[in-house]
XYZ file of C-alpha atoms in Angstrom:
670
model
C -4.239 15.239 -67.537
C -1.063 13.341 -68.441
C -0.615 12.243 -64.856
C -4.224 11.123 -64.688
C -3.899 9.185 -67.960
C -0.811 7.403 -66.685
C -2.681 6.342 -63.588
C -5.627 5.034 -65.571
C -3.558 2.996 -68.066
C -3.358 -0.207 -65.957
C -7.088 -0.063 -65.248
C -8.093 0.275 -68.909
C -5.840 -2.586 -69.994
C -7.289 -4.756 -67.231
C -10.798 -4.174 -68.566
C -10.023 -6.518 -71.451
C -8.103 -9.165 -69.537
C -11.032 -11.063 -68.053
C -12.176 -14.670 -68.183
C -14.894 -15.791 -70.580
C -17.450 -18.576 -70.012
C -15.923 -21.769 -68.647
C -16.550 -25.276 -69.952
C -16.453 -26.651 -66.412
C -15.634 -25.459 -62.907
C -12.116 -26.816 -63.101
C -11.181 -25.410 -66.486
C -8.647 -22.584 -66.416
C -9.648 -19.067 -67.300
C -9.048 -18.011 -70.882
C -7.505 -14.564 -70.935
C -7.946 -12.455 -74.002
C -6.494 -9.140 -75.084
C -8.804 -7.355 -77.466
C -8.841 -3.870 -78.970
C -6.180 -2.380 -76.719
C -5.568 0.941 -78.404
C -9.216 1.666 -79.099
C -10.182 0.694 -75.568
C -7.535 2.965 -74.068
C -8.817 5.856 -76.157
C -12.402 5.203 -75.121
C -11.450 4.727 -71.501
C -9.498 7.965 -71.279
C -12.324 9.866 -72.948
C -14.946 8.451 -70.590
C -12.768 9.168 -67.561
C -11.984 12.799 -68.476
C -14.744 14.242 -66.297
C -12.891 12.927 -63.229
C -11.440 15.576 -60.968
C -7.969 16.133 -62.362
C -6.858 17.629 -59.082
C -7.473 14.409 -57.169
C -4.675 14.018 -54.685
C -2.902 10.636 -54.827
C -2.281 11.018 -51.107
C -6.028 10.748 -50.311
C -6.610 7.763 -47.982
C -8.002 4.834 -49.871
C -10.877 2.537 -49.007
C -10.683 -1.063 -50.100
C -13.453 -2.302 -52.402
C -16.120 -4.473 -50.781
C -15.159 -8.109 -50.461
C -17.368 -11.158 -50.130
C -16.805 -13.392 -47.148
C -16.537 -17.123 -47.566
C -19.640 -17.716 -45.518
C -21.909 -15.538 -47.653
C -23.192 -16.183 -51.146
C -20.144 -15.522 -53.269
C -20.505 -13.316 -56.320
C -17.295 -14.228 -58.109
C -15.236 -17.413 -58.146
C -12.390 -17.016 -55.640
C -9.131 -16.550 -57.580
C -5.845 -18.102 -56.639
C -3.254 -16.068 -54.659
C -1.302 -15.435 -57.853
C -4.402 -14.153 -59.602
C -5.188 -11.958 -56.589
C -1.770 -10.409 -56.639
C -1.931 -9.720 -60.360
C -5.446 -8.322 -59.950
C -4.203 -5.847 -57.351
C -1.489 -4.742 -59.748
C -3.972 -4.203 -62.577
C -6.711 -2.449 -60.545
C -5.409 0.250 -58.217
C -7.598 1.074 -55.205
C -10.049 3.950 -55.524
C -9.928 6.656 -52.903
C -12.830 8.639 -51.496
C -13.003 12.241 -52.597
C -13.797 14.910 -50.006
C -17.468 14.777 -49.055
C -18.108 11.326 -50.549
C -19.884 8.523 -48.738
C -20.321 4.823 -49.468
C -23.882 3.642 -50.098
C -24.348 -0.135 -49.903
C -27.212 -1.969 -51.589
C -27.275 -5.633 -52.521
C -23.739 -6.686 -53.429
C -22.738 -3.196 -54.539
C -21.044 -0.393 -52.636
C -21.434 2.939 -54.403
C -19.363 6.072 -53.945
C -21.882 8.859 -53.657
C -21.279 12.614 -53.246
C -23.035 14.445 -50.445
C -24.041 17.190 -52.855
C -27.080 16.601 -55.043
C -24.976 16.233 -58.217
C -26.158 12.695 -59.076
C -29.642 11.355 -58.424
C -30.106 8.450 -56.025
C -33.337 7.185 -54.443
C -32.914 4.518 -51.737
C -36.650 3.742 -51.727
C -36.413 2.094 -55.166
C -34.363 -0.810 -53.859
C -37.423 -2.988 -54.529
C -37.367 -1.839 -58.151
C -33.702 -2.733 -58.557
C -34.059 -6.076 -56.753
C -37.007 -7.056 -58.932
C -35.109 -6.049 -62.072
C -32.134 -8.229 -61.119
C -34.489 -11.169 -60.508
C -36.298 -10.691 -63.838
C -33.111 -10.302 -65.893
C -31.650 -13.404 -64.231
C -34.607 -15.546 -65.303
C -34.606 -13.952 -68.746
C -30.902 -14.778 -69.083
C -31.549 -18.326 -67.878
C -34.145 -18.913 -70.599
C -32.250 -17.144 -73.389
C -28.796 -18.573 -72.655
C -30.206 -22.088 -72.349
C -30.980 -21.846 -76.065
C -27.322 -20.940 -76.642
C -26.046 -23.879 -74.608
C -25.056 -21.862 -71.536
C -26.067 -22.761 -67.983
C -26.618 -19.898 -65.561
C -25.269 -20.326 -62.026
C -26.736 -18.101 -59.306
C -24.955 -17.902 -55.925
C -26.956 -19.461 -53.110
C -29.400 -21.147 -55.460
C -29.966 -24.862 -55.125
C -29.667 -27.135 -58.145
C -32.947 -27.222 -60.016
C -34.262 -30.741 -60.567
C -36.911 -31.433 -63.186
C -39.090 -34.320 -62.003
C -40.910 -36.308 -64.658
C -44.356 -37.578 -63.681
C -44.391 -40.081 -66.493
C -43.875 -43.749 -65.482
C -43.069 -44.885 -69.003
C -39.447 -43.765 -68.835
C -37.286 -46.847 -68.412
C -33.766 -47.235 -67.093
C -32.254 -47.307 -70.582
C -33.604 -43.842 -71.280
C -32.166 -42.575 -68.019
C -28.753 -44.070 -68.800
C -28.843 -42.593 -72.292
C -29.620 -39.120 -70.874
C -26.783 -39.415 -68.344
C -24.411 -40.509 -71.087
C -25.384 -37.612 -73.320
C -25.004 -35.202 -70.437
C -21.528 -36.505 -69.655
C -20.376 -36.269 -73.262
C -21.628 -32.700 -73.809
C -20.940 -30.547 -70.715
C -22.798 -27.273 -70.748
C -21.102 -23.887 -70.650
C -21.493 -22.171 -67.295
C -22.010 -18.486 -66.656
C -21.406 -17.075 -63.181
C -21.865 -13.664 -61.657
C -18.949 -11.303 -62.089
C -17.569 -13.231 -65.081
C -17.708 -12.101 -68.667
C -19.597 -14.531 -70.888
C -18.896 -14.269 -74.606
C -22.331 -15.722 -75.385
C -24.012 -13.631 -72.702
C -26.336 -10.660 -72.702
C -25.465 -7.124 -73.712
C -27.202 -4.752 -71.291
C -27.764 -1.005 -71.592
C -28.849 1.255 -68.762
C -29.700 4.432 -70.603
C -30.044 6.739 -67.566
C -27.602 5.337 -65.042
C -26.994 8.325 -62.696
C -24.595 6.906 -60.063
C -24.394 3.544 -61.852
C -25.794 1.618 -58.882
C -28.171 -0.453 -60.999
C -25.483 -1.341 -63.550
C -22.987 -2.268 -60.844
C -25.586 -4.533 -59.287
C -26.203 -6.164 -62.668
C -22.495 -6.899 -62.986
C -22.256 -8.281 -59.434
C -25.559 -10.163 -59.146
C -26.773 -11.211 -62.608
C -24.890 -14.083 -64.281
C -24.437 -14.552 -68.007
C -23.534 -11.005 -69.035
C -21.238 -10.069 -71.872
C -21.214 -6.335 -71.176
C -23.104 -3.653 -69.273
C -23.168 -0.120 -70.689
C -24.003 2.489 -68.048
C -24.867 5.723 -69.821
C -25.709 9.152 -68.493
C -25.749 12.559 -70.153
C -24.184 14.210 -67.106
C -20.389 14.309 -67.176
C -20.259 14.175 -63.393
C -22.494 11.111 -63.373
C -20.390 9.374 -66.037
C -17.234 10.059 -64.028
C -18.896 8.653 -60.909
C -19.985 5.531 -62.841
C -16.391 4.894 -63.897
C -15.136 5.243 -60.333
C -17.893 2.987 -58.977
C -17.108 0.317 -61.551
C -13.472 0.371 -60.497
C -14.369 0.470 -56.791
C -16.526 -2.659 -57.114
C -14.078 -4.499 -59.384
C -16.432 -4.812 -62.363
C -14.575 -2.678 -64.889
C -14.222 -5.745 -67.119
C -18.026 -5.863 -67.482
C -19.234 -2.308 -66.971
C -18.503 0.335 -69.574
C -19.280 3.966 -68.615
C -20.718 6.221 -71.293
C -21.492 9.942 -71.431
C -23.972 10.236 -74.289
C -27.488 11.299 -75.033
C -29.494 8.145 -74.329
C -31.738 8.480 -77.385
C -28.831 9.072 -79.771
C -26.927 6.144 -78.301
C -29.871 3.813 -78.864
C -30.560 5.172 -82.347
C -26.961 4.380 -83.307
C -27.406 0.779 -82.145
C -30.451 -0.016 -84.296
C -28.568 -2.454 -86.521
C -29.588 -6.085 -86.103
C -26.064 -7.090 -85.047
C -25.611 -4.107 -82.720
C -28.841 -4.250 -80.725
C -28.855 -4.828 -76.990
C -30.362 -7.901 -75.364
C -31.627 -5.857 -72.397
C -32.403 -2.135 -72.183
C -33.295 -0.567 -68.851
C -34.865 2.906 -68.695
C -35.440 4.452 -65.279
C -35.718 8.224 -65.831
C -36.612 10.951 -63.398
C -40.222 11.434 -64.534
C -41.538 10.345 -67.915
C -39.719 7.904 -70.240
C -41.796 9.029 -73.245
C -38.908 10.705 -75.078
C -36.814 7.505 -74.985
C -39.394 4.900 -75.993
C -39.082 5.328 -79.764
C -35.339 4.701 -79.700
C -35.654 1.893 -77.149
C -38.062 -0.267 -79.188
C -35.608 -0.095 -82.095
C -32.381 -0.698 -80.176
C -33.517 -3.821 -78.302
C -32.724 -7.105 -80.051
C -35.123 -9.720 -81.389
C -36.887 -11.192 -78.383
C -34.930 -8.795 -76.162
C -36.064 -7.453 -72.805
C -37.155 -3.838 -72.357
C -37.517 -2.578 -68.775
C -39.255 0.784 -68.289
C -40.057 2.783 -65.156
C -42.562 5.661 -65.038
C -42.650 7.986 -62.038
C -45.014 10.584 -63.534
C -48.018 8.937 -61.901
C -49.898 12.220 -61.559
C -50.096 12.442 -65.345
C -50.916 8.779 -65.907
C -53.477 8.597 -63.099
C -55.811 11.223 -64.559
C -54.665 14.586 -63.196
C -53.603 15.765 -66.670
C -55.299 13.737 -69.370
C -54.165 16.054 -72.151
C -50.544 15.798 -71.030
C -50.845 12.019 -70.893
C -52.152 11.999 -74.466
C -49.264 14.144 -75.725
C -46.713 11.830 -74.113
C -48.233 8.358 -74.427
C -51.013 8.714 -77.013
C -53.693 7.886 -74.457
C -56.097 9.941 -72.336
C -55.978 9.113 -68.629
C -59.035 9.592 -66.430
C -59.507 9.872 -62.692
C -60.862 6.577 -61.437
C -60.330 3.958 -58.757
C -58.479 1.727 -61.222
C -56.048 4.480 -62.267
C -52.946 2.521 -61.195
C -53.681 -0.451 -63.424
C -54.806 1.887 -66.178
C -51.390 3.565 -65.974
C -49.756 0.181 -66.616
C -51.969 -0.398 -69.620
C -51.287 3.111 -70.956
C -47.514 2.578 -71.034
C -47.972 -0.856 -72.629
C -50.196 0.721 -75.279
C -47.570 3.373 -75.945
C -44.805 0.780 -76.293
C -46.857 -1.398 -78.642
C -47.863 1.592 -80.757
C -44.286 2.819 -81.163
C -43.013 -0.686 -81.873
C -45.676 -1.178 -84.537
C -44.208 1.659 -86.595
C -41.160 -0.552 -87.184
C -43.148 -3.784 -87.711
C -42.430 -4.896 -84.158
C -44.705 -5.902 -81.303
C -44.429 -6.415 -77.565
C -45.102 -9.346 -75.253
C -45.547 -8.256 -71.605
C -43.738 -10.428 -69.079
C -44.467 -8.541 -65.861
C -46.137 -5.211 -65.079
C -46.321 -3.905 -61.526
C -47.674 -0.731 -59.969
C -46.104 -0.090 -56.579
C -45.541 2.952 -54.408
C -45.313 6.085 -56.563
C -44.178 4.475 -59.825
C -44.929 1.695 -62.288
C -42.508 -0.835 -63.762
C -43.044 -2.910 -66.903
C -40.944 -5.716 -68.420
C -41.735 -6.579 -72.046
C -40.112 -8.593 -74.801
C -39.935 -7.087 -78.282
C -40.319 -9.166 -81.448
C -40.489 -8.497 -85.179
C -43.335 -9.797 -87.330
C -45.472 -8.023 -89.887
C -48.346 -10.497 -89.592
C -48.514 -10.286 -85.802
C -48.363 -6.488 -85.835
C -51.767 -6.484 -87.541
C -53.263 -7.786 -84.297
C -52.287 -4.577 -82.518
C -55.589 -2.737 -83.108
C -57.627 -5.542 -81.565
C -55.371 -5.475 -78.475
C -56.185 -1.836 -77.667
C -59.428 -0.564 -76.170
C -61.207 2.649 -75.225
C -62.632 2.991 -71.703
C -66.126 4.348 -70.995
C -66.222 5.356 -67.324
C -69.423 6.509 -65.607
C -68.853 9.672 -63.569
C -71.729 8.778 -61.217
C -71.320 5.172 -60.126
C -67.868 4.358 -61.543
C -69.040 1.519 -63.814
C -66.781 1.035 -66.813
C -66.952 -0.673 -70.198
C -64.211 -1.422 -72.718
C -64.497 -0.882 -76.469
C -61.891 -2.661 -78.600
C -60.257 -0.534 -81.290
C -60.288 -3.331 -83.860
C -61.815 -6.709 -84.555
C -60.230 -9.915 -85.812
C -61.948 -13.146 -86.749
C -60.394 -16.458 -87.715
C -61.264 -17.732 -91.182
C -59.567 -21.097 -91.353
C -55.839 -20.485 -91.687
C -56.394 -16.815 -92.450
C -57.226 -13.981 -90.106
C -59.759 -11.341 -91.086
C -59.423 -7.819 -89.698
C -62.245 -5.306 -89.565
C -63.369 -2.193 -87.703
C -64.905 -2.633 -84.287
C -68.558 -1.886 -83.637
C -69.883 0.179 -80.754
C -70.210 1.977 -78.483
C -70.991 -0.541 -75.729
C -72.959 2.038 -73.693
C -75.782 4.469 -74.289
C -75.803 8.248 -73.836
C -76.432 7.736 -70.108
C -75.397 5.083 -67.608
C -77.938 2.267 -67.315
C -77.473 2.123 -63.549
C -77.342 5.725 -62.333
C -78.275 7.850 -65.356
C -75.053 9.872 -65.340
C -72.784 10.605 -68.314
C -69.647 8.724 -69.362
C -66.032 9.810 -69.616
C -63.936 8.510 -72.502
C -60.389 7.393 -71.788
C -57.674 5.455 -73.542
C -56.845 3.731 -75.705
C -55.165 1.280 -73.343
C -53.639 -2.204 -73.623
C -56.555 -4.628 -73.162
C -54.607 -7.916 -73.299
C -52.940 -9.675 -70.320
C -50.226 -7.577 -68.694
C -48.317 -10.567 -67.254
C -46.838 -13.808 -68.535
C -47.873 -16.054 -65.653
C -45.423 -18.827 -66.589
C -42.504 -16.378 -66.497
C -43.744 -14.745 -63.282
C -43.915 -18.175 -61.662
C -40.265 -18.789 -62.601
C -39.188 -15.519 -61.013
C -41.268 -16.243 -57.917
C -39.807 -19.729 -57.550
C -36.254 -18.420 -57.908
C -36.735 -15.679 -55.301
C -38.552 -18.001 -52.881
C -35.819 -20.618 -53.190
C -33.050 -18.094 -52.511
C -34.554 -15.477 -50.150
C -31.192 -14.182 -48.921
C -30.277 -12.927 -52.382
C -32.253 -9.675 -52.143
C -33.030 -7.312 -49.303
C -36.670 -7.001 -50.422
C -37.275 -10.709 -51.100
C -40.345 -10.858 -48.847
C -42.031 -8.037 -50.676
C -41.124 -9.500 -54.085
C -42.686 -12.791 -53.043
C -45.820 -11.032 -51.859
C -46.289 -8.914 -54.985
C -45.541 -11.733 -57.420
C -47.840 -14.095 -55.510
C -50.685 -11.631 -55.988
C -49.774 -11.270 -59.666
C -50.098 -15.032 -60.189
C -53.556 -14.945 -58.567
C -54.921 -12.125 -60.720
C -57.444 -12.790 -63.478
C -55.257 -12.194 -66.499
C -58.125 -11.772 -68.973
C -60.019 -9.159 -66.917
C -58.785 -5.592 -67.426
C -59.131 -3.033 -64.629
C -60.950 -3.448 -61.321
C -63.406 -1.875 -58.883
C -63.004 -1.216 -55.177
C -65.398 -2.210 -52.419
C -65.165 1.129 -50.630
C -66.062 3.095 -53.775
C -69.119 0.891 -54.372
C -70.270 1.482 -50.805
C -69.561 5.201 -51.030
C -71.726 5.490 -54.139
C -74.861 4.236 -52.372
C -73.852 5.629 -48.922
C -73.958 2.294 -47.092
C -71.615 0.364 -44.844
C -68.705 -1.312 -46.576
C -69.108 -5.104 -46.803
C -66.158 -7.210 -45.634
C -63.859 -8.158 -48.490
C -64.288 -11.904 -48.051
C -68.074 -11.654 -47.940
C -68.208 -9.577 -51.114
C -65.850 -11.988 -52.908
C -67.958 -14.913 -51.685
C -71.132 -13.310 -53.036
C -69.539 -13.028 -56.484
C -68.382 -16.652 -56.328
C -71.841 -17.844 -55.236
C -73.285 -15.983 -58.232
C -71.053 -18.005 -60.576
C -68.459 -15.347 -61.393
C -64.673 -15.415 -61.141
C -62.972 -13.006 -58.797
C -59.464 -12.078 -57.682
C -57.538 -9.337 -55.939
C -55.091 -6.940 -57.575
C -51.523 -6.059 -56.625
C -52.166 -2.447 -57.692
C -54.735 -1.658 -54.973
C -55.273 -3.115 -51.520
C -59.084 -3.350 -51.629
C -59.490 -3.965 -55.354
C -61.786 -6.577 -56.863
C -61.147 -7.996 -60.337
C -64.104 -9.944 -61.648
C -65.734 -10.994 -64.885
C -69.154 -10.099 -63.462
C -70.953 -7.334 -65.408
C -71.664 -4.046 -63.606
C -75.338 -5.005 -63.279
C -74.484 -8.109 -61.239
C -72.150 -6.111 -59.004
C -74.843 -3.558 -58.248
C -77.375 -6.333 -57.590
C -75.050 -7.686 -54.898
C -74.688 -4.200 -53.422
C -78.501 -3.795 -53.420
C -78.800 -7.044 -51.477
C -76.172 -5.827 -49.027
C -78.045 -2.538 -48.598
C -81.247 -4.419 -47.711
C -79.393 -6.031 -44.801
C -77.689 -2.732 -43.941
C -80.263 -0.106 -44.944
C -79.476 3.538 -45.552
C -81.759 6.528 -44.870
C -83.285 6.859 -48.301
C -85.253 9.957 -47.334
C -81.957 11.840 -47.211
C -80.959 10.816 -50.745
C -81.470 13.263 -53.569
C -83.684 11.973 -56.348
C -81.018 12.879 -58.905
C -78.173 11.165 -57.035
C -76.642 7.902 -58.309
C -77.484 6.217 -54.977
C -81.215 6.976 -55.322
C -81.361 5.656 -58.903
C -79.393 2.491 -58.098
C -81.387 1.634 -54.967
C -84.702 2.339 -56.719
C -84.201 -0.811 -58.803
C -84.906 -4.178 -57.239
C -82.075 -6.747 -57.428
C -82.479 -9.489 -59.997
C -80.660 -12.059 -57.843
C -80.485 -13.093 -54.214
C -76.903 -12.616 -53.087
C -75.372 -15.062 -50.613
C -72.729 -13.533 -48.342
C -71.680 -16.771 -46.650
C -67.888 -16.851 -46.689
C -66.447 -19.519 -48.953
C -63.112 -21.235 -48.470
C -61.843 -20.238 -51.913
C -62.749 -16.580 -51.320
C -59.528 -16.031 -49.388
C -56.487 -16.269 -51.721
C -53.295 -18.021 -50.653
C -51.238 -14.815 -50.553
C -53.689 -13.430 -47.994
C -53.846 -16.650 -45.978
C -50.062 -16.815 -45.726
C -49.887 -13.157 -44.617
C -47.351 -12.273 -47.283
C -45.980 -8.752 -47.501
C -48.293 -7.599 -50.247
C -48.657 -3.892 -49.472
C -45.676 -2.697 -47.504
C -45.936 0.213 -45.103
C -44.014 3.369 -45.841
C -40.357 2.680 -44.939
C -39.801 6.200 -43.615
C -41.443 9.598 -43.336
C -41.574 11.674 -46.530
C -40.174 8.752 -48.536
C -41.660 9.672 -51.926
C -39.833 10.936 -55.044
C -36.680 12.799 -54.173
C -35.468 16.099 -55.614
C -34.038 16.085 -59.119
C -30.245 16.174 -59.299
C -28.830 19.652 -59.960
C -25.917 20.364 -62.278
C -24.480 22.767 -59.699
C -24.500 20.018 -57.107
C -26.138 22.239 -54.490
C -27.713 20.335 -51.645
C -31.498 20.414 -51.821
C -33.381 22.099 -48.993
C -34.751 19.816 -46.327
C -38.410 18.985 -46.835
C -39.409 20.299 -43.419
C -37.638 23.591 -44.078
C -39.439 23.932 -47.403
C -42.782 23.377 -45.692
C -42.066 26.091 -43.168
C -40.977 28.446 -45.913
C -43.661 27.926 -48.540
C -46.685 26.264 -46.965
C -47.198 28.042 -43.643
C -49.019 31.351 -43.522
C -46.123 33.282 -42.020
C -42.411 32.808 -42.524
C -41.626 33.936 -38.962
C -43.433 31.551 -36.670
C -45.221 33.047 -33.652
C -44.194 31.294 -30.475
C -45.882 33.714 -27.985
C -49.677 34.013 -28.140
C -49.433 37.652 -27.003
C -47.971 38.514 -30.398
C -51.329 37.672 -32.006
C -52.665 41.021 -30.717
C -50.630 42.655 -33.483
C -52.922 41.090 -36.077
C -56.555 42.159 -36.694
C -59.399 39.747 -36.120
C -61.052 38.809 -39.412
C -64.223 37.603 -37.700
C -64.559 40.938 -35.880
C -64.359 42.732 -39.205
C -67.125 40.491 -40.520
C -69.148 40.943 -37.355
C -69.106 37.280 -36.370
C -66.541 37.212 -33.542
C -68.117 36.031 -30.274
C -65.021 36.147 -28.028
C -65.199 39.856 -27.264
C -62.307 41.169 -25.176
C -61.029 37.616 -24.660
C -60.207 37.269 -28.359
C -56.500 36.684 -28.918
C -56.567 38.913 -32.010
C -56.914 42.681 -32.135
C -60.321 44.338 -32.471
C -58.831 47.758 -33.188
C -60.688 49.625 -35.926
C -57.580 51.463 -37.124
C -55.739 48.239 -37.955
C -58.824 46.864 -39.623
C -59.144 49.967 -41.829
C -55.439 49.897 -42.677
C -55.794 46.267 -43.731
C -58.782 47.135 -45.927
C -56.794 49.943 -47.610
C -53.932 47.528 -48.268
């Protein structure tokens, strides 16, 4: 341990010898030495889980460097600075069995054994998070007088459409700008006025390393994980990527760490939670540890629970009952937003959603958290119960509270309801009750547009830029004041008719005077402010042009009851120009195909580090009828014919199974 500590001493000292924000590009770096003894103690403690038997003779691999032709992450230091940097940060060698995983600007040392969790499919999640935090930092640091500089991004020019601005005003603005240069924050540099970021469940530290290398305007990044092996790997990855001055490894319980940082001066500006499964156990601490107006990023991968397979489990975790429905993916987003708002309200805080996306097998939400006792009172009127018809799928929302404006004052009262009767008005079936869910907008369209503009203007920054552009373009087109959606195929399936083309169905809604949009959460979803009665009238008109065999419909079926009513309007299915949204016209990557076979959630990391069994091997072992596969059909004669025992086998002597009575009787005795 003494030898290891001696080797780590230069690294720990170098963590606190980094440049702060610069007044201009030509100003020299300001080196500061802060908290040496305490930092050394913390550094040695966090690095203890490292393998003490690491051989100094192990061949080393140089950290990844950025070529001059690519988008540089860090300002190129002078030769003297480079030499001193090499003295302060010794190279990190690969341990036996380790590989290098590259994503974005980061190169992560990753063990072959399943000791630390890593999922390559969630690169889109990490890219989107870097883009969102960058725009959040741009807005927040602009209030602190700091300008964010992103590599590869062109200078943003604000064009004024007003013609009243004269030349004197322009000269005055240029003069003021010259007298007061703004602070600049670049990627890879420590900014004293920057953001303090916490990744509560860091695993290998890939996300935190990418923050340090790709997001400008950071003061510190704390990468925490409860696993000692993961914390040791985080420390090595920080050193391997040269971001030890920004990234601080931590081996703590995530909830306890956040509870200890609840003080107003100790809170984090950004908290990122990406657990394996449900984040429910961390939400209470997270809404307290994030600063005023701070950003909270949460990932949920327990979609089976949130999509209606286990409504009682969903209620125990998130305080909301999930139901099986076609809009389950958007409902999952609204369930987690409801849970966050409810937990924040306990501490007189409330949330403001910036972006909520449901992609692949997980959901991702970005919310800002504020404090305000008066605003918290609006929480009840922002939640709603969902009445879902089990027959035709029609749904209605019932707000939990009611608020009315009385001059400068706001009056709060209980909501009235229910909005439906004992039976569905359209098919006569019963209703399921789900929720409560978040019934307000789940996106801040102005913020989403900023993120979309930044990614579109710098597409080479992320590996999944095309998909980010496609998803965010759909988000900007969604009707923000219309919760949930229906699908065209489910409507057609209910009345057993042909499915109308998407553009024709959207055009019919537009001709009827209703608003309509698509949804990023489902490929064939329709979001509209049309009531369920108008939607079924359009489907009745479509059925008249594409009739079904009504004699085969049961009189108690939803299809029979819906089609027995004459439509109250004449639907027009002529395709309109505005029925096709821009994201669809431009053929953006909205719903990406599966990147590889069996690409879903990976196996949970094991403390023993044993390598998980291959998926195909597990299928052969657990899902097939016999462990020992039969390759020769003649071997089937060793097994009795079940159809012969039941008296239904028609193959006779040509049957590949045995018709012996003795084997059949032995099987019955067993």
